[in-house]
């Protein structure tokens, strides 16, 4: 048992030494009123899927391509839908011709009704003058009633044909929507991160085709203690220094502060324990600045994120914004 206790004691002392060295290093490089944490550059990833099942006809992008919102990324085979669209257009033409025939029938029935109304009025006048028998009046009345009925039938026929036209047009609109869905488009600007399908493959509805990296939403996540979080506010200025390019200082702002601790002791009863709570924040790089450098934006790059715990403290010279090619920063 003694060797085991001795070994555990050695590990414990070594761990304390490492922690002490880290704290000493952090305090020696940390200006008053500022704090920092390690992180890595991340961006919002969008996995684009197909609304419908089908065979991949074309993949129009490759990994690394920069695309704009609305650009076609993948096309599905649409030959069957094109044939159905032609059929739907023919049905619309047929229904429209039937509607024209109904219009002509209505005009004809209106003329017949007008003639039947005149004949009925004449027969009534002659019957009152006793120059025409009652049978002639009854015949004129029958012809008038028939003309009214046939006109109503023609008008109903027209309504039915117009409904057929509307139904045919709705069917065409549905097919147009399905055809539009065979062209899978980029929902936003970004860079193609992964191409998940190839031409000739058959996918199910909801099948993933492309993963897009939104280069307008680039951020770094930092983990800071509760005493530091309590001094930060949303939209506070921040700075990012990347390991591959330590000579540049990138401006950013705090866009998210977690409401819950990431590592919480089972019971928080002492001031020291509360100070050890770790909270996650996000610092975002400005979208307009990203637009100037979107060709060189890379995720996964590690670096250090700086925040200002004292709002009145000026940024030290080592943290003044410095960008490639002498781009103006607009921040001090």
Coordinates of C-alpha atoms in Angstrom, one line a residue:
X1 CA 0.0 0.0 0.0
X2 CA 2.9 2.4 0.7
X3 CA 4.2 2.5 -2.9
X4 CA 0.7 3.2 -4.1
X5 CA 0.2 6.1 -1.7
X6 CA 3.6 7.4 -2.6
X7 CA 2.7 7.3 -6.3
X8 CA -0.6 9.1 -5.7
X9 CA 1.2 11.7 -3.7
X10 CA 3.7 12.3 -6.6
X11 CA 0.8 12.7 -9.1
X12 CA -1.0 15.1 -6.8
X13 CA 2.1 17.3 -6.3
X14 CA 2.8 17.3 -10.0
X15 CA -0.8 18.3 -10.8
X16 CA -0.6 21.2 -8.3
X17 CA 2.7 22.3 -9.9
X18 CA 1.1 22.3 -13.4
X19 CA -1.9 24.3 -12.2
X20 CA 0.3 26.8 -10.4
X21 CA 2.4 27.3 -13.5
X22 CA -0.6 27.8 -15.7
X23 CA -2.0 30.4 -13.2
X24 CA 1.3 32.2 -13.0
X25 CA 1.6 32.2 -16.8
X26 CA -1.9 33.5 -17.3
X27 CA -1.5 36.3 -14.7
X28 CA 1.9 37.3 -16.1
X29 CA 0.5 37.8 -19.7
X30 CA -2.9 39.2 -18.8
X31 CA -3.3 43.0 -18.7
X32 CA -5.3 44.6 -15.9
X33 CA -9.0 44.7 -16.9
X34 CA -8.8 42.0 -19.5
X35 CA -9.2 38.2 -19.6
X36 CA -8.6 35.5 -22.2
X37 CA -9.3 31.9 -23.0
X38 CA -8.4 29.4 -25.7
X39 CA -10.8 28.6 -28.4
X40 CA -11.1 27.8 -32.1
X41 CA -12.8 29.4 -35.1
X42 CA -16.2 27.9 -35.8
X43 CA -19.0 28.7 -38.3
X44 CA -22.7 27.7 -38.7
X45 CA -23.0 24.6 -40.8
X46 CA -26.2 24.0 -42.8
X47 CA -26.9 20.5 -44.0
X48 CA -29.1 20.8 -47.2
X49 CA -31.5 18.0 -48.0
X50 CA -33.8 17.1 -50.8
X51 CA -37.6 17.5 -50.3
X52 CA -38.3 14.6 -52.6
X53 CA -36.9 11.3 -53.6
X54 CA -35.2 10.9 -56.9
X55 CA -32.1 10.2 -58.9
X56 CA -29.2 12.7 -58.9
X57 CA -28.9 14.1 -62.4
X58 CA -26.1 16.7 -61.7
X59 CA -24.0 17.9 -58.9
X60 CA -23.0 21.5 -59.9
X61 CA -20.6 22.3 -57.0
X62 CA -17.5 20.8 -55.5
X63 CA -16.1 21.1 -52.0
X64 CA -14.6 24.5 -51.3
X65 CA -16.8 26.4 -53.8
X66 CA -18.2 29.7 -52.6
X67 CA -21.9 30.0 -53.4
X68 CA -24.6 32.6 -53.1
X69 CA -28.2 32.2 -51.8
X70 CA -30.3 30.8 -54.6
X71 CA -27.5 29.1 -56.5
X72 CA -28.4 25.7 -57.8
X73 CA -26.2 23.0 -56.1
X74 CA -27.8 19.8 -57.2
X75 CA -30.4 18.8 -59.8
X76 CA -32.6 15.7 -59.6
X77 CA -33.8 13.8 -62.7
X78 CA -37.1 15.6 -63.7
X79 CA -38.1 13.9 -67.0
X80 CA -41.3 12.3 -65.6
X81 CA -42.4 15.6 -64.0
X82 CA -41.8 17.4 -67.3
X83 CA -44.0 14.9 -69.1
X84 CA -46.7 15.4 -66.5
X85 CA -46.4 19.2 -66.9
X86 CA -47.0 18.9 -70.6
X87 CA -50.1 16.7 -69.9
X88 CA -51.3 19.3 -67.3
X89 CA -50.8 22.2 -69.9
X90 CA -52.9 20.2 -72.4
X91 CA -55.6 19.7 -69.8
X92 CA -55.7 23.4 -69.2
X93 CA -56.0 24.1 -73.0
X94 CA -58.9 21.6 -73.2
X95 CA -60.7 23.1 -70.2
X96 CA -60.3 26.6 -71.6
X97 CA -61.8 25.5 -74.9
X98 CA -64.7 23.9 -73.0
X99 CA -65.2 27.2 -71.2
X100 CA -65.3 29.1 -74.6
X101 CA -67.9 26.6 -75.8
X102 CA -69.9 27.2 -72.7
X103 CA -69.8 30.9 -73.4
X104 CA -71.0 30.4 -76.9
X105 CA -73.8 28.2 -75.6
X106 CA -74.9 30.8 -73.1
X107 CA -75.0 33.5 -75.8
X108 CA -77.2 31.1 -78.0
X109 CA -79.5 30.3 -75.1
X110 CA -79.9 34.0 -74.2
X111 CA -81.0 34.7 -77.8
X112 CA -83.5 31.8 -77.7
X113 CA -84.8 33.1 -74.4
X114 CA -85.2 36.5 -75.8
X115 CA -87.1 35.2 -78.7
X116 CA -89.3 32.9 -76.5
X117 CA -90.0 35.9 -74.2
X118 CA -91.2 38.0 -77.3
X119 CA -93.3 35.0 -78.5
X120 CA -94.9 34.6 -75.1
X121 CA -95.8 38.3 -74.9
X122 CA -97.3 38.2 -78.4
X123 CA -99.3 35.1 -77.5
X124 CA -100.7 36.7 -74.4
X125 CA -101.7 39.8 -76.2
X126 CA -103.4 37.8 -79.0
X127 CA -105.1 35.6 -76.4
X128 CA -106.5 38.6 -74.6
X129 CA -107.8 40.0 -77.9
X130 CA -109.3 36.6 -78.5
X131 CA -107.6 36.2 -81.8
X132 CA -105.5 33.2 -80.8
X133 CA -106.5 30.0 -79.0
X134 CA -105.4 29.1 -75.5
X135 CA -103.3 26.3 -76.9
X136 CA -101.0 28.7 -78.7
X137 CA -100.5 30.7 -75.4
X138 CA -99.6 27.5 -73.5
X139 CA -97.2 26.5 -76.3
X140 CA -95.4 29.8 -76.1
X141 CA -95.2 29.5 -72.2
X142 CA -93.7 26.1 -72.6
X143 CA -91.1 27.3 -75.1
X144 CA -90.3 30.2 -72.7
X145 CA -89.8 27.9 -69.7
X146 CA -87.6 25.6 -71.8
X147 CA -85.4 28.5 -72.9
X148 CA -85.0 29.6 -69.3
X149 CA -84.0 26.0 -68.2
X150 CA -81.6 25.6 -71.1
X151 CA -79.9 28.9 -70.2
X152 CA -79.5 27.9 -66.6
X153 CA -78.0 24.6 -67.8
X154 CA -75.5 26.5 -70.0
X155 CA -74.5 28.8 -67.2
X156 CA -74.0 25.8 -64.9
X157 CA -71.9 24.1 -67.6
X158 CA -69.8 27.2 -67.8
X159 CA -69.2 27.2 -64.0
X160 CA -68.2 23.6 -64.2
X161 CA -65.7 24.2 -67.0
X162 CA -64.2 27.2 -65.2
X163 CA -63.8 25.0 -62.2
X164 CA -62.0 22.5 -64.4
X165 CA -59.7 25.2 -65.6
X166 CA -58.9 26.2 -62.1
X167 CA -58.2 22.6 -61.1
X168 CA -56.0 22.1 -64.1
X169 CA -54.1 25.3 -63.3
X170 CA -53.7 24.2 -59.7
X171 CA -52.3 20.8 -60.9
X172 CA -49.9 22.6 -63.1
X173 CA -48.8 24.9 -60.2
X174 CA -48.2 21.8 -58.0
X175 CA -46.1 20.3 -60.8
X176 CA -44.1 23.5 -61.2
X177 CA -43.4 23.4 -57.4
X178 CA -42.2 19.8 -57.7
X179 CA -40.1 20.7 -60.7
X180 CA -38.6 23.6 -58.7
X181 CA -37.8 21.2 -55.9
X182 CA -35.7 19.1 -58.2
X183 CA -33.3 22.0 -58.3
X184 CA -31.7 22.1 -54.8
X185 CA -30.5 25.6 -54.1
X186 CA -28.3 27.3 -51.5
X187 CA -30.5 28.8 -48.7
X188 CA -27.8 31.4 -47.9
X189 CA -24.3 32.5 -48.9
X190 CA -21.5 30.2 -47.9
X191 CA -18.9 27.7 -48.8
X192 CA -19.5 24.1 -49.7
X193 CA -18.0 22.1 -46.9
X194 CA -19.0 18.5 -47.9
X195 CA -20.4 17.1 -51.1
X196 CA -22.5 14.1 -49.9
X197 CA -23.9 12.7 -53.2
X198 CA -22.7 12.0 -56.8
X199 CA -24.6 12.0 -60.1
X200 CA -26.5 8.7 -60.7
X201 CA -27.2 8.0 -57.0
X202 CA -30.8 7.6 -55.8
X203 CA -31.8 9.4 -52.6
X204 CA -34.9 9.3 -50.4
X205 CA -37.0 12.3 -49.5
X206 CA -35.0 14.2 -46.9
X207 CA -31.7 12.8 -48.1
X208 CA -28.7 15.0 -47.4
X209 CA -26.8 16.3 -50.5
X210 CA -24.5 19.2 -49.4
X211 CA -23.2 20.6 -46.2
X212 CA -22.8 24.4 -46.4
X213 CA -20.5 26.5 -44.2
X214 CA -22.1 29.9 -43.5
X215 CA -19.0 32.2 -43.7
X216 CA -21.1 35.2 -42.6
X217 CA -21.6 33.6 -39.1
X218 CA -18.1 32.9 -37.8
X219 CA -17.3 32.9 -34.1
X220 CA -15.1 31.6 -31.3
X221 CA -16.4 29.9 -28.2
X222 CA -14.7 30.7 -24.9
X223 CA -15.1 29.2 -21.4
X224 CA -14.7 31.7 -18.6
X225 CA -15.2 31.6 -14.8
X226 CA -18.2 33.1 -13.1
X227 CA -16.4 36.1 -11.7
X228 CA -15.3 37.2 -15.2
X229 CA -18.8 36.4 -16.7
X230 CA -20.4 38.8 -14.2
X231 CA -18.4 41.7 -15.7
X232 CA -19.3 41.1 -19.3
X233 CA -22.3 42.3 -21.4
X234 CA -23.7 41.4 -24.7
X235 CA -22.1 43.2 -27.6
X236 CA -19.0 44.1 -25.6
X237 CA -15.9 44.4 -27.7
X238 CA -13.5 41.4 -27.9
X239 CA -10.4 40.4 -29.8
X240 CA -9.3 37.2 -31.5
X241 CA -5.6 36.2 -32.2
X242 CA -5.2 33.0 -34.2
X243 CA -2.3 30.6 -33.7
X244 CA -1.3 30.5 -37.4
X245 CA -1.2 34.3 -37.7
X246 CA -0.3 35.8 -34.3
X247 CA 0.7 39.1 -35.9
X248 CA -3.0 39.9 -36.6
X249 CA -5.6 41.0 -34.1
X250 CA -9.2 40.4 -35.2
X251 CA -12.1 42.5 -33.8
X252 CA -15.2 40.7 -32.5
X253 CA -18.1 41.2 -30.2
X254 CA -19.8 39.1 -27.5
X255 CA -22.9 37.6 -29.1
X256 CA -23.9 35.0 -26.5
X257 CA -23.4 34.5 -22.8
X258 CA -24.7 31.2 -21.4
X259 CA -27.2 31.4 -18.6
X260 CA -26.1 28.1 -17.1
X261 CA -22.7 26.9 -15.9
X262 CA -21.0 24.2 -18.0
X263 CA -19.3 22.6 -15.0
X264 CA -21.2 22.9 -11.8
X265 CA -20.2 21.3 -8.4
X266 CA -22.8 19.1 -6.8
X267 CA -23.3 21.7 -4.1
X268 CA -22.3 25.4 -4.3
X269 CA -22.0 26.6 -0.8
X270 CA -18.8 28.6 -0.6
X271 CA -17.6 31.8 -2.5
X272 CA -14.6 29.9 -3.8
X273 CA -16.7 27.1 -5.3
X274 CA -19.0 29.7 -7.0
X275 CA -16.0 31.3 -8.5
X276 CA -15.0 28.0 -10.1
X277 CA -18.2 27.8 -12.2
X278 CA -17.4 27.8 -15.9
X279 CA -19.7 29.6 -18.4
X280 CA -19.6 29.5 -22.2
X281 CA -19.7 32.7 -24.3
X282 CA -19.4 33.3 -28.1
X283 CA -17.6 36.1 -29.7
X284 CA -18.6 36.8 -33.3
X285 CA -16.6 38.4 -36.1
X286 CA -18.4 41.3 -37.8
X287 CA -20.3 40.1 -40.9
X288 CA -19.1 43.0 -43.1
X289 CA -15.5 42.2 -42.1
X290 CA -16.0 38.5 -43.0
X291 CA -17.3 39.5 -46.4
X292 CA -13.9 41.0 -47.2
X293 CA -12.0 37.8 -46.2
X294 CA -14.5 35.0 -46.8
X295 CA -12.0 33.3 -49.2
X296 CA -9.6 32.8 -46.4
X297 CA -12.0 32.0 -43.5
X298 CA -11.3 28.6 -42.1
X299 CA -13.0 26.8 -39.3
X300 CA -11.1 24.7 -36.7
X301 CA -8.2 27.2 -36.5
X302 CA -7.2 27.6 -32.9
X303 CA -6.3 30.7 -31.1
X304 CA -7.0 33.0 -28.1
X305 CA -10.1 35.1 -27.5
X306 CA -9.8 38.3 -25.4
X307 CA -12.6 40.1 -23.5
X308 CA -12.6 43.3 -21.5
X309 CA -13.7 43.0 -17.9
X310 CA -13.3 46.7 -17.3
X311 CA -15.3 48.8 -19.8
X312 CA -13.2 51.9 -19.2
X313 CA -9.8 50.2 -19.8
X314 CA -8.2 51.0 -23.1
X315 CA -7.1 48.1 -25.3
X316 CA -3.3 47.7 -24.9
X317 CA -1.1 48.1 -27.9
X318 CA -0.7 44.3 -28.2
X319 CA -4.5 44.0 -28.7
X320 CA -5.1 46.9 -31.1
X321 CA -6.9 45.7 -34.2
X322 CA -4.5 44.7 -37.0
X323 CA -5.8 43.1 -40.2
X324 CA -4.0 41.9 -43.4
X325 CA -3.4 44.3 -46.2
X326 CA -3.9 47.4 -44.1
X327 CA -7.7 47.0 -43.8
X328 CA -9.3 49.7 -41.6
X329 CA -10.7 48.2 -38.4
X330 CA -13.1 50.9 -37.3
X331 CA -12.4 49.9 -33.6
X332 CA -9.9 51.0 -31.0

